[in-house]
Coordinates of C-alpha atoms and ligand atoms in Angstrom, one line a residue:
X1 CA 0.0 0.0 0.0
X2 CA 1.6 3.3 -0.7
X3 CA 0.9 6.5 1.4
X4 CA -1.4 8.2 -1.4
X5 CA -4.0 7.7 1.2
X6 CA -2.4 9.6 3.8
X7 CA -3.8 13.5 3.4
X8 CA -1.2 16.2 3.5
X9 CA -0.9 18.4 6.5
X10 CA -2.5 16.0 9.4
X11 CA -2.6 17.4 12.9
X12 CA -0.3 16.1 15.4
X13 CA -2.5 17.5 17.6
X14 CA -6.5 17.6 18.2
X15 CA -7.1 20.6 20.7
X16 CA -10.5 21.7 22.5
X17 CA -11.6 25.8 21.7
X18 CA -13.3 27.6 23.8
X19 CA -13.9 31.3 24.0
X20 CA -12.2 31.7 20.7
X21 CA -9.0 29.8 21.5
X22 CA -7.4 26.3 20.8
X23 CA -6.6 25.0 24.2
X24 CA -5.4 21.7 25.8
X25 CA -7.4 20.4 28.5
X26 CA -6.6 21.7 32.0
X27 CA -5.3 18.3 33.3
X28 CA -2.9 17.9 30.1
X29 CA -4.8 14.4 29.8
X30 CA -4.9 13.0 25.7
X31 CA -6.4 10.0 24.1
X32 CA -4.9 8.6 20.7
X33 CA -6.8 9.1 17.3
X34 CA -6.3 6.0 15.1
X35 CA -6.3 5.6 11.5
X36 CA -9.0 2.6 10.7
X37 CA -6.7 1.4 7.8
X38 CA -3.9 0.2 9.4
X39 CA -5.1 0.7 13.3
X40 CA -2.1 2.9 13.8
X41 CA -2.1 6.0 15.9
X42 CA -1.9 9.2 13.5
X43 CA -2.3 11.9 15.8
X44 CA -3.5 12.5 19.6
X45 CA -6.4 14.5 21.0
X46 CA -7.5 16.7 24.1
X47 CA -9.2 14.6 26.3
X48 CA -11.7 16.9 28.2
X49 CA -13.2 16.5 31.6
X50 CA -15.6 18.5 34.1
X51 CA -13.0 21.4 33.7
X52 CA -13.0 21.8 30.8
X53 CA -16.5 21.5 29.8
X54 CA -16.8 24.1 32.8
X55 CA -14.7 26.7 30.6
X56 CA -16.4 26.0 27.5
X57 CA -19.5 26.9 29.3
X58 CA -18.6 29.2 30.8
X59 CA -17.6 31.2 27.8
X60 CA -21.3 30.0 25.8
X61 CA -22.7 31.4 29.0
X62 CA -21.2 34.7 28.6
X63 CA -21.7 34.8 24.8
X64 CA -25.0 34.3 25.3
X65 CA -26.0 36.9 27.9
X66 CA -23.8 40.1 27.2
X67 CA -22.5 39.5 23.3
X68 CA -24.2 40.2 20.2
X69 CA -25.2 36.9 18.8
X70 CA -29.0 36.1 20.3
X71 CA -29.4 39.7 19.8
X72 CA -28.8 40.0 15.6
X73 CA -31.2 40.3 13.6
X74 CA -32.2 36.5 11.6
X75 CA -31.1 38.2 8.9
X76 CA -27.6 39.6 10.0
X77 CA -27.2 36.1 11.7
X78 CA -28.2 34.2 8.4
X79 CA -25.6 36.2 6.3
X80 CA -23.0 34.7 8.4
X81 CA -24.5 31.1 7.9
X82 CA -24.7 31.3 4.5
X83 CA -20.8 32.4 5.0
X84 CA -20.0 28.8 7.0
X85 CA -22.0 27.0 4.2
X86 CA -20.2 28.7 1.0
X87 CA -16.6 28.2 3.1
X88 CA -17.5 24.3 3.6
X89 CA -18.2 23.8 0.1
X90 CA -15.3 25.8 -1.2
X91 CA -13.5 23.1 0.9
X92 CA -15.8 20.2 0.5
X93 CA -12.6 18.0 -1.4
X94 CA -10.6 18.5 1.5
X95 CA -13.3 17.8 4.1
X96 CA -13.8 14.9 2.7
X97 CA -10.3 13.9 2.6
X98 CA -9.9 13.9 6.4
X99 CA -13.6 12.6 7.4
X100 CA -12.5 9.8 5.1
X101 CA -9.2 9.2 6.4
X102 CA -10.5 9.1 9.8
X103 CA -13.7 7.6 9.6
X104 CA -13.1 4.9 7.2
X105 CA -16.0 6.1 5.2
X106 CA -15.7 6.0 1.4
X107 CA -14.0 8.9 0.1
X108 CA -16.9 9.2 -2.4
X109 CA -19.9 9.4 0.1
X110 CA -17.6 11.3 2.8
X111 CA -17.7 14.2 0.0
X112 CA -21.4 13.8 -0.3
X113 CA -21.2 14.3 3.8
X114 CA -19.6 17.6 3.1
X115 CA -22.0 18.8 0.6
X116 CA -25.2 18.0 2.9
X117 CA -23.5 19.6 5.7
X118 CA -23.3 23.4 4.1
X119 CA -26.6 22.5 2.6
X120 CA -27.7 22.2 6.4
X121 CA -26.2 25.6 7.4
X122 CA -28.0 27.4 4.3
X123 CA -31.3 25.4 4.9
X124 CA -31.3 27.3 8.5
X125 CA -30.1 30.3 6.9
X126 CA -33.1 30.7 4.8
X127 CA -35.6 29.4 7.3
X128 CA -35.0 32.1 9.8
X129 CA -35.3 34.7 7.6
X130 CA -38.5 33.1 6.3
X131 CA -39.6 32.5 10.2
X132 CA -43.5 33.7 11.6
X133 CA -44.9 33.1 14.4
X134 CA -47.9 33.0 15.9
X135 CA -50.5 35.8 16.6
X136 CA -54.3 35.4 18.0
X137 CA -56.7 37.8 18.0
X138 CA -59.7 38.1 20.0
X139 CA -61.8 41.0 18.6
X140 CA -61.7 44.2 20.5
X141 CA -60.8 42.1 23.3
X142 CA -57.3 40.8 23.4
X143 CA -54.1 40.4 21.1
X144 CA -51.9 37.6 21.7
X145 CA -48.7 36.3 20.4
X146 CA -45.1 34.3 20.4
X147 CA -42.1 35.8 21.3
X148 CA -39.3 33.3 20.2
X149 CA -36.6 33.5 22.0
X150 CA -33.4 32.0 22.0
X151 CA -32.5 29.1 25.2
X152 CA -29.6 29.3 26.0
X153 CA -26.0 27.5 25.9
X154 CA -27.3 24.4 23.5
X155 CA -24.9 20.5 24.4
X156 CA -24.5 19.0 21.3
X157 CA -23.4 15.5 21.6
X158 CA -22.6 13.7 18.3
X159 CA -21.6 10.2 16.6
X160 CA -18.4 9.0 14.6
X161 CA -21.0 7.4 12.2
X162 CA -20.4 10.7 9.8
X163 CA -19.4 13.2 12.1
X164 CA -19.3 16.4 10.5
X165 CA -22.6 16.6 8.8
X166 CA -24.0 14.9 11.9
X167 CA -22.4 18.0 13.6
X168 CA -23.7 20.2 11.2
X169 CA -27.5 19.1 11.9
X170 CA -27.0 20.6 15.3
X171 CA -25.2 23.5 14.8
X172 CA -27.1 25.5 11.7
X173 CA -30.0 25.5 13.9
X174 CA -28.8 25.8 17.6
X175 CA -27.0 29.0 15.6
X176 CA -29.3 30.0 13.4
X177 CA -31.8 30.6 16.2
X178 CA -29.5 32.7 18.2
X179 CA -28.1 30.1 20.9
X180 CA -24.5 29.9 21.7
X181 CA -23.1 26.0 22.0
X182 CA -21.3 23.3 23.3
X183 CA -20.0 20.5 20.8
X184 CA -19.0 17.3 21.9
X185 CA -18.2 15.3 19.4
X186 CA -17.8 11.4 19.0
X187 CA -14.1 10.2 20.5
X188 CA -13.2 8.0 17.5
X189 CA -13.3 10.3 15.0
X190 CA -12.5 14.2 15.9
X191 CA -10.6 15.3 13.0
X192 CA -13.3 16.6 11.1
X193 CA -14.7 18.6 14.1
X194 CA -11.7 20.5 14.7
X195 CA -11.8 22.3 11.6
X196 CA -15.3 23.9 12.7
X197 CA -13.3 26.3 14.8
X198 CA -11.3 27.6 11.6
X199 CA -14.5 28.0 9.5
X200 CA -16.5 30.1 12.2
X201 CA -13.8 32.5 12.7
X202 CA -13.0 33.0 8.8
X203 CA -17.3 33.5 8.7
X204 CA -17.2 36.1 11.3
X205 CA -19.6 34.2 14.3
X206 CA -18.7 35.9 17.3
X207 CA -16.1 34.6 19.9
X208 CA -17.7 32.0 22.6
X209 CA -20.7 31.5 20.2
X210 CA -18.9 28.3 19.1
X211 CA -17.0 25.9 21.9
X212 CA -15.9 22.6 21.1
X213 CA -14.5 20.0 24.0
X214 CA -13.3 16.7 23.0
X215 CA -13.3 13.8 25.3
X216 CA -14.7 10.3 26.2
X217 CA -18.0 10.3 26.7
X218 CA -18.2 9.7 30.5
X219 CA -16.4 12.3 30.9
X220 CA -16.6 15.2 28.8
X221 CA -20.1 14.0 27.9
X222 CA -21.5 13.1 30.8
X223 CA -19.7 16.9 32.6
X224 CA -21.9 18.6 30.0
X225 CA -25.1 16.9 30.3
X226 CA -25.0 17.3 34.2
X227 CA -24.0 21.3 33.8
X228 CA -26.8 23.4 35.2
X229 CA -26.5 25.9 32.6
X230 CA -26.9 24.2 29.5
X231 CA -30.7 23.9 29.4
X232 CA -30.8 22.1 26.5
X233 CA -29.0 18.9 25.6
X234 CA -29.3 17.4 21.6
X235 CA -28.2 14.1 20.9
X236 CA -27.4 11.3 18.9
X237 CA -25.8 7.7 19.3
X238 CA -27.0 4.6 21.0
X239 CA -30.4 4.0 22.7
X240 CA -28.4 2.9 25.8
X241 CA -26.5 5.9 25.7
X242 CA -29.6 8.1 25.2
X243 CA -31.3 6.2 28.5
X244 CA -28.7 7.5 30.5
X245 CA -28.6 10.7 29.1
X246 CA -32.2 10.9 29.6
X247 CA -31.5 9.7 33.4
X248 CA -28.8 12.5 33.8
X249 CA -31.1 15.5 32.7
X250 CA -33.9 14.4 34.5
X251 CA -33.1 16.1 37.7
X252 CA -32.0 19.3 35.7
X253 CA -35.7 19.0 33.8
X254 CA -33.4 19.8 30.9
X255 CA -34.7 20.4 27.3
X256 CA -33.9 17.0 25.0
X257 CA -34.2 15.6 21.9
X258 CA -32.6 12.3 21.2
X259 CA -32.1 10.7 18.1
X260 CA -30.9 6.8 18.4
X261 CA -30.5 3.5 17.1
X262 CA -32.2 1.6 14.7
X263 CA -33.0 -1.6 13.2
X264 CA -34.8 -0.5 10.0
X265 CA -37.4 -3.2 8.1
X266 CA -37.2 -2.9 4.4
X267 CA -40.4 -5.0 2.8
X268 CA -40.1 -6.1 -0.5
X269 CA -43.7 -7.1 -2.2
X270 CA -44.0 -9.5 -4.9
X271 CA -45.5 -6.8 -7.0
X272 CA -42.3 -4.6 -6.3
X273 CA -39.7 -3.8 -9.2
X274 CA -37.0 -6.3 -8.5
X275 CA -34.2 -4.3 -9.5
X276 CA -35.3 -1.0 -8.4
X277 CA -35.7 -3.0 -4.9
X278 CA -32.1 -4.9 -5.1
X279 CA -30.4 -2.1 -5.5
X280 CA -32.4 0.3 -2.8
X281 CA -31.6 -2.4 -0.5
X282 CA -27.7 -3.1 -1.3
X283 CA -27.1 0.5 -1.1
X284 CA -29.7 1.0 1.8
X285 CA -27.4 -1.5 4.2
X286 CA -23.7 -1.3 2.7
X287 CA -23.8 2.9 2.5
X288 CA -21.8 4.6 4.7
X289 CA -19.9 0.8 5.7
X290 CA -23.0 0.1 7.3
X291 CA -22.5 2.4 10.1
X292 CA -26.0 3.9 9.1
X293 CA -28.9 4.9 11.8
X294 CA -31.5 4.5 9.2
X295 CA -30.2 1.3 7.4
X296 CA -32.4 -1.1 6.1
X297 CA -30.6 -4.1 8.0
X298 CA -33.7 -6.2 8.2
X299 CA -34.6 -7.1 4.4
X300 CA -38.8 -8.8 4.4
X301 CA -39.4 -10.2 1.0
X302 CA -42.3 -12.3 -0.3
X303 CA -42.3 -15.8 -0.7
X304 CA -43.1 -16.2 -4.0
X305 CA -40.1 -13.9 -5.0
X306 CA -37.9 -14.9 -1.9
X307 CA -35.5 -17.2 -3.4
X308 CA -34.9 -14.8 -6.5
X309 CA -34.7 -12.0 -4.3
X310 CA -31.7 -13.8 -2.3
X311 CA -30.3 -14.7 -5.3
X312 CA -30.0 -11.8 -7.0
X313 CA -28.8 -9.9 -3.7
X314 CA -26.4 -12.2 -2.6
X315 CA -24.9 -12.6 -6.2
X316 CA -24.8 -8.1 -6.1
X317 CA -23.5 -8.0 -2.4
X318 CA -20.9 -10.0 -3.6
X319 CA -19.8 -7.4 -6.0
X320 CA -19.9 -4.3 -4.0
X321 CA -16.6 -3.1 -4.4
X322 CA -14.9 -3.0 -1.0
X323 CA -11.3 -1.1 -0.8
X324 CA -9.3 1.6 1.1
X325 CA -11.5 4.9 2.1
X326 CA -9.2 7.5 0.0
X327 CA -10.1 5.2 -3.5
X328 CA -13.0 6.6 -5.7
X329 CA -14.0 3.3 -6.3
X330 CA -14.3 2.1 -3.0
X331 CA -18.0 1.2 -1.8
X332 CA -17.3 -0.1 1.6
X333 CA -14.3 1.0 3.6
X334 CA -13.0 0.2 7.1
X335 CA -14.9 0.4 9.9
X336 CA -14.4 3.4 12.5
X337 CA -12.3 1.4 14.8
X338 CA -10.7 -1.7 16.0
X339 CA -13.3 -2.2 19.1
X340 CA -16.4 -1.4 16.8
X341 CA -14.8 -3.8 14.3
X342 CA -14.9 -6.4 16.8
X343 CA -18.2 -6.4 17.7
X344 CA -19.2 -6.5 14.0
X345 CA -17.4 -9.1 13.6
X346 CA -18.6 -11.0 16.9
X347 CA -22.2 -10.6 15.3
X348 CA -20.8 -12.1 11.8
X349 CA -20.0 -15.5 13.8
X350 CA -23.4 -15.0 16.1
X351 CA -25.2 -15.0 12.2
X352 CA -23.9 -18.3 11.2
X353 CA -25.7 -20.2 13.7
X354 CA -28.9 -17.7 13.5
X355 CA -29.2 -17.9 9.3
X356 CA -28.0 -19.6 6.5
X357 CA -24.2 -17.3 4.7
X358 CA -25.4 -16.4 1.0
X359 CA -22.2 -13.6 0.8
X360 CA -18.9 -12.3 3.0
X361 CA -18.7 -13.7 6.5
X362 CA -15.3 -12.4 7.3
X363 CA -12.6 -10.2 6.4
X364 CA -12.7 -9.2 2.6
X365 CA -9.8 -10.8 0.6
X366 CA -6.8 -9.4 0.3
X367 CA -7.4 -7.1 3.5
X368 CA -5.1 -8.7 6.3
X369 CA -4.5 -5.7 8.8
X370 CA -7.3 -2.6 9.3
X371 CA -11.2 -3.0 9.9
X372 CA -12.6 -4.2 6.8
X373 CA -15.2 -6.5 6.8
X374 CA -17.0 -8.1 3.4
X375 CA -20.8 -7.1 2.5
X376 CA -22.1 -10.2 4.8
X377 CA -25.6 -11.5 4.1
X378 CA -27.4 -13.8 5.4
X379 CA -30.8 -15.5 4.6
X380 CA -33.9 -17.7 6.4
X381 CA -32.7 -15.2 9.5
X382 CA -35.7 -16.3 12.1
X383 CA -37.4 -12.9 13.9
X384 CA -36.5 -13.8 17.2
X385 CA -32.7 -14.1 16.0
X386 CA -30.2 -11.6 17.7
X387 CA -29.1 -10.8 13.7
X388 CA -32.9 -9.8 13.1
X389 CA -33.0 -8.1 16.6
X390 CA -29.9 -6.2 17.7
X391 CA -28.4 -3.0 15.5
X392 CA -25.1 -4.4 14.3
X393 CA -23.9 -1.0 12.8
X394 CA -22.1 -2.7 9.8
X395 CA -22.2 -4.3 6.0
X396 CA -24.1 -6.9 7.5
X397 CA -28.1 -8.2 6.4
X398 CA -30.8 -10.4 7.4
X399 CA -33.3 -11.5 5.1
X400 CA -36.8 -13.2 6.3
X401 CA -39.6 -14.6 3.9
X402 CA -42.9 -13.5 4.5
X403 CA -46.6 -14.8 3.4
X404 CA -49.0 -12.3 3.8
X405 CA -49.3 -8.7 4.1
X406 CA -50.4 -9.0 8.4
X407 CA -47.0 -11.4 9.0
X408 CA -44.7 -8.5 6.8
X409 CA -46.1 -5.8 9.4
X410 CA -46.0 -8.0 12.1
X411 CA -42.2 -8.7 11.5
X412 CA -41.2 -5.2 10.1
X413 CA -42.5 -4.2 13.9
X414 CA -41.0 -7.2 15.4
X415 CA -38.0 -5.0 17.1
X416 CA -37.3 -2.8 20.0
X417 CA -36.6 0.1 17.5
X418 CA -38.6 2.4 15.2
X419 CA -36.3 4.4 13.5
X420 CA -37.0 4.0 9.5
X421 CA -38.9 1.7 7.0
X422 CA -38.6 0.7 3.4
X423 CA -41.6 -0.4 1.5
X424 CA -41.4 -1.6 -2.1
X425 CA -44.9 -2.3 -3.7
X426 CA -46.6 -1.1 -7.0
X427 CA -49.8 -1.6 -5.1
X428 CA -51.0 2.2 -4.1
X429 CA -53.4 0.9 -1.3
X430 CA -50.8 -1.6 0.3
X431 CA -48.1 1.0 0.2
X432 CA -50.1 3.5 2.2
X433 CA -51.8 1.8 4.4
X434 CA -48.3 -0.4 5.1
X435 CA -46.8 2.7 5.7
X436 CA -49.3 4.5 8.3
X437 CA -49.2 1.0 10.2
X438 CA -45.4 0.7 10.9
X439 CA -43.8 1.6 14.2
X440 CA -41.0 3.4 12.3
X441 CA -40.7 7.3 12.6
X442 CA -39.9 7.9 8.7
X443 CA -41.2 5.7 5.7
X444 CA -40.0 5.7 1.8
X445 CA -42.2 3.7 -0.2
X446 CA -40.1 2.7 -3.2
X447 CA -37.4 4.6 -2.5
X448 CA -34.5 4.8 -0.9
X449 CA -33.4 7.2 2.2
X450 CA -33.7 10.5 0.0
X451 CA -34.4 12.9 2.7
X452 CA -36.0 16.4 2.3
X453 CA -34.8 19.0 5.0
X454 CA -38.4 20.4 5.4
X455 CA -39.5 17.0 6.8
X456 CA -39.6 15.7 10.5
X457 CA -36.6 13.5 11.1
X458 CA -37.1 11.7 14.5
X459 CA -37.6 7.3 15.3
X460 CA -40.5 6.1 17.7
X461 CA -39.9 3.1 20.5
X462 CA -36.0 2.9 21.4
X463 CA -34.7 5.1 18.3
X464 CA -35.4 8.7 19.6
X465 CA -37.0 11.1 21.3
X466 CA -38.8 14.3 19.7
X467 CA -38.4 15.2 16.4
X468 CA -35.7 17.8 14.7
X469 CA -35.9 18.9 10.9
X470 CA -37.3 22.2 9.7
X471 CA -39.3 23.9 11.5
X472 CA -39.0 21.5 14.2
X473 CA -35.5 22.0 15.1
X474 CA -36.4 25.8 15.1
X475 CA -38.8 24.8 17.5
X476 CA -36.4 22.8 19.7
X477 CA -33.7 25.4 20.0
X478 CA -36.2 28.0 21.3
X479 CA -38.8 29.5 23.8
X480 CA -42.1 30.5 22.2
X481 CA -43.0 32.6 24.8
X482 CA -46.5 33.9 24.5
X483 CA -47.6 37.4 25.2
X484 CA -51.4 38.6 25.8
X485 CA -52.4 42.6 25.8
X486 CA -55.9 43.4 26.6
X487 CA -57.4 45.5 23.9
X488 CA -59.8 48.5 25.2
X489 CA -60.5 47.8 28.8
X490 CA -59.1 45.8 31.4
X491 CA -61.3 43.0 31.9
X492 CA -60.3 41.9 35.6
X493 CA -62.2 39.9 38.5
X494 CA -62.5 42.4 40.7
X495 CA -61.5 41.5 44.6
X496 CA -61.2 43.4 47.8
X497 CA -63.8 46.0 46.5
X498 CA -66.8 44.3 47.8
X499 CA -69.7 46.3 47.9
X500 CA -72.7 45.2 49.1
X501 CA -74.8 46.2 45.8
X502 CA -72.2 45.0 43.4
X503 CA -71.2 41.7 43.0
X504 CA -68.0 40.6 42.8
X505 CA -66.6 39.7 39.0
X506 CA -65.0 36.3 39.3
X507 CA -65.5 35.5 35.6
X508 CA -62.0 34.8 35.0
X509 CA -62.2 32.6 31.8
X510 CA -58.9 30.5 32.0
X511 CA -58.3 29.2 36.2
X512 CA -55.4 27.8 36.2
Ligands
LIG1 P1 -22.6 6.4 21.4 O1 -23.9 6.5 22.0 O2 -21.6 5.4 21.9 O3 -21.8 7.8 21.4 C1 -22.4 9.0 20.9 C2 -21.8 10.2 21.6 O4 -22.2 10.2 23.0 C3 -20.3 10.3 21.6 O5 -19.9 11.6 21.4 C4 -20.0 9.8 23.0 O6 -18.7 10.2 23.4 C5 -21.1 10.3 23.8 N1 -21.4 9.6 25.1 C6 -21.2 8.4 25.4 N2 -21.5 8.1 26.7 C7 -22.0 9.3 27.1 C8 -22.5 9.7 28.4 N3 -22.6 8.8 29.4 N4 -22.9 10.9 28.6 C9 -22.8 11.8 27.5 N5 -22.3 11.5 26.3 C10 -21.9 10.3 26.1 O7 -22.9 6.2 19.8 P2 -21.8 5.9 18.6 O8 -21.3 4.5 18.8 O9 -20.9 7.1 18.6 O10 -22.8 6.0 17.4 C11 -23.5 5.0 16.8 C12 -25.0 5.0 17.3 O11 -25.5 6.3 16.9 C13 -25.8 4.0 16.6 O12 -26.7 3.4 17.5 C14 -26.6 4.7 15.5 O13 -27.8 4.2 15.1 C15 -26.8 6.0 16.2 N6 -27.1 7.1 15.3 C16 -28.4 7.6 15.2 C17 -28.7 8.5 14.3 C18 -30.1 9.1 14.2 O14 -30.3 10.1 13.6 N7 -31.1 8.4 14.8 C19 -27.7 9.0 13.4 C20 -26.5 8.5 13.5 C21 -26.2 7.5 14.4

């Protein structure tokens, strides 16, 4: 292997920044950043705790109550938005080079990353300029209506899974609506988020707006979920991780929206366009390595086109082209890291005794060191299989047959989760009523994950909690305060003037 893959000008060093400075963390304390290639370590990182996450909060805080940023107009605060999204796609080739080279993830879908992340900063741009609220009138008797406010300091808590457009989903928003923020991003891979810092400056967003503390999770996380000022708390990774979230806020009442895990049914009719389907579903699970909330890991089909189906998709998963991140042609790349390849992995062995191999199984060939693993399949995967029940987070599929449209809907709801769902069907009634019957927070019927911004993004059961996208992110990251003004007279219950020939007024329309 030659260094080609190796980008120029790699950080030795990853550092926090808070109030507008890089800084090491207080105690001095790193943690290595490895290379998912060769497992190697290729550069080290600031390893936050309470301290530091105290600083960095410290300086939101401040940015928040006495500088200028919750106090621009949308407009003055969308220019510099726009800004962040036209510097990230003058750099989108270069973005991708590092998210790639330390994620693992194709270089090809890693640039597709970087596009969707400034589209996500100029999405918020334009909606807050676009913004209305609320106003109620009650003829020549009262006017009411929303104040939006900004919270507050926003904790952003992200994923490796593609870290900087996952970052980017939190911050055009939490920014666009005038909060100042927190970013913790995912341990494994914090390249990408370091070069936030840079962008911001070069855009003009005031200094302590943006803070950024790197760190494990049960420490630098867990410091900035249990802060008392950071009334709000966004974030996404595993259900387990989000129930104990959920368990720190609680005393702290704190504002959350989670979004989690899935384990995503992907229903294939008989009436279905084989090949549209096939290739919705390769892509659906093998995208992104695998290491996709939304994946369609659970493949349904029909009976009467099941062994086809299984055919066909082994004989394609077999083809998907599987190679080194930095390589156009790569499909599949390494996994994020050696102790996530390792529980892939375990699950590949726990398959063979759950369903019968139809492709991979094991390390691609050819691949002796680093965390590739081949597009694995597997078929006749029974529901109650841990394959069919847990989220492996990898290249890795289980198809089931089904006979009739109740049995696909019982087993595409047959799981904890209830993130996403696939349904492929020519049949307009099936599709529809399908659709508005699965536990799943987001359906494509015969299509694959194409998402529109405008739309709710959010999972039901164990994969989240609340919903962001659009307007509903706007309405996460603030206050709709609402204000009432009597118009013409005051219309009080009167008390204390009790007069024996006039009764008191105690029509007070609304006691609570
Ligand atoms: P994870 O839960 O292990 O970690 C996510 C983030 O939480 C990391 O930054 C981590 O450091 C932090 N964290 C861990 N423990 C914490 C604690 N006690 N307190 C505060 N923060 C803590 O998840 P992961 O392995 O990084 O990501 C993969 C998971 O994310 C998968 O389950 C995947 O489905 C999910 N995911 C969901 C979506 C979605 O939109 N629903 C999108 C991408 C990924």
């Amino acid at each position: 292997m030659t260094d080609s893959r190796i980008p120029a000008d790699l950080p030795d060093h990853i550092r926090h920044y808070i109030d507008g400075a890089f800084v090491d963390s207080t105690d001095g304390d790193t943690f290595d950043v490895l290379d998912p290639v060769t497992n190697q370590t290729y550069t080290t990182a600031a390893a936050g705790k309470k301290a530091d996450i105290e600083l960095a909060v410290a300086a939101a805080k401040r940015a928040f109550d006495e500088g200028p940023w919750p106090r621009m107009l949308p407009r003055e605060r969308s220019r510099v938005l726009h800004k962040i999204a036209d510097i990230v796609e003058s750099r989108d080739a270069r973005l991708a080079e590092l998210e790639s080279y330390d994620s693992g993830l194709p270089i090809t879908q890693a640039l597709g990353q970087a596009r969707r992340a400034a589209e996500n900063f100029r999405f918020f741009a334009d909606l807050i300029v676009a913004q209305s609220d609320d106003a109620f009138k009650v003829p020549g008797k009262q006017m009411n209506y929303v104040n939006r406010k900004p919270i507050g300091v926003a904790g952003l808590i992200t994923p490796w899974n593609t870290p900087f457009m996952l970052e980017s989903w939190k911050l055009g928003p939490a920014l666009a609506t005038g909060n100042t923020v927190v970013l913790k991003p995912a341990e494994f891979t914090p390249l990408s988020a370091s070069l936030w810092a840079g962008i911001f400056e070069e855009a003009g967003l005031p200094k302590g707006v943006f803070n950024l503390v790197n760190g494990l999770g049960e420490d630098a996380g867990d410091a900035l979920v249990k802060h008392p000022d950071v009334p709000l708390i966004s974030f996404t990774g595993e259900s387990r991780t989000g129930q104990i979230i959920f368990g720190n806020a609680a005393p702290f009442l704190k504002g959350l929206s989670m979004e989690l895990g899935g384990k995503s049914p992907a229903v294939v009719f008989a009436d279905a366009d084989l090949e549209a389907a096939v290739d919705a579903t390769i892509f659906g699970v093998f995208s992104l390595n695998g290491e996709r909330c939304t994946a369609g890991s659970r493949i349904i089909v029909e009976r009467s086109i099941y062994d086809e189906f299984v055919e066909r998709y082994a004989a394609q998963a077999k083809r998907v082209t599987v190679g080194y991140p930095h390589d156009p042609a790569t499909e599949v790349g390494a996994l994020v890291h050696p102790e996530h390849y390792d529980k892939v992995m375990s699950y590949v062995e726990i398959g063979k005794t759950e369903g019968r191999l139809v492709a991979g199984g094991g390390r691609p060939e050819g691949f002796d060191e680093g965390n590739f693993v081949a597009p694995t399949v597997f078929a006749d995967v029974s529901p109650d299989a841990r394959i069919f029940q847990e989220e492996i987070f990898g290249p890795v599929v289980a198809i089931t047959p089904f006979d009739s449209d109740e049995e696909a809907l019982a087993l595409a709801n047959n799981t904890k989760y209830g993130l996403a769902a696939y349904i492929w069907t020519n049949d307009l009634t099936r599709a529809h009523n399908f659709a508005q019957s699965v536990e799943a927070g987001m359906v494509w019927l015969n299509s694959n994950n194409v998402r529109d911004l405008r739309t709710p993004f959010g999972g039901v059961k164990a994969s989240g909690l609340g919903h962001e996208g659009g307007y509903r992110s706007i309405d996460f990251y603030t206050d709709q305060q609402s204000v009432h003004i009597t118009l013409g007279g005051a219309h009080n219950p009167t008390f204390g003037k009790q007069d024996p020939h006039e009764p008191t007024d105690l029509d007070d329309p609304d006691p609570r």
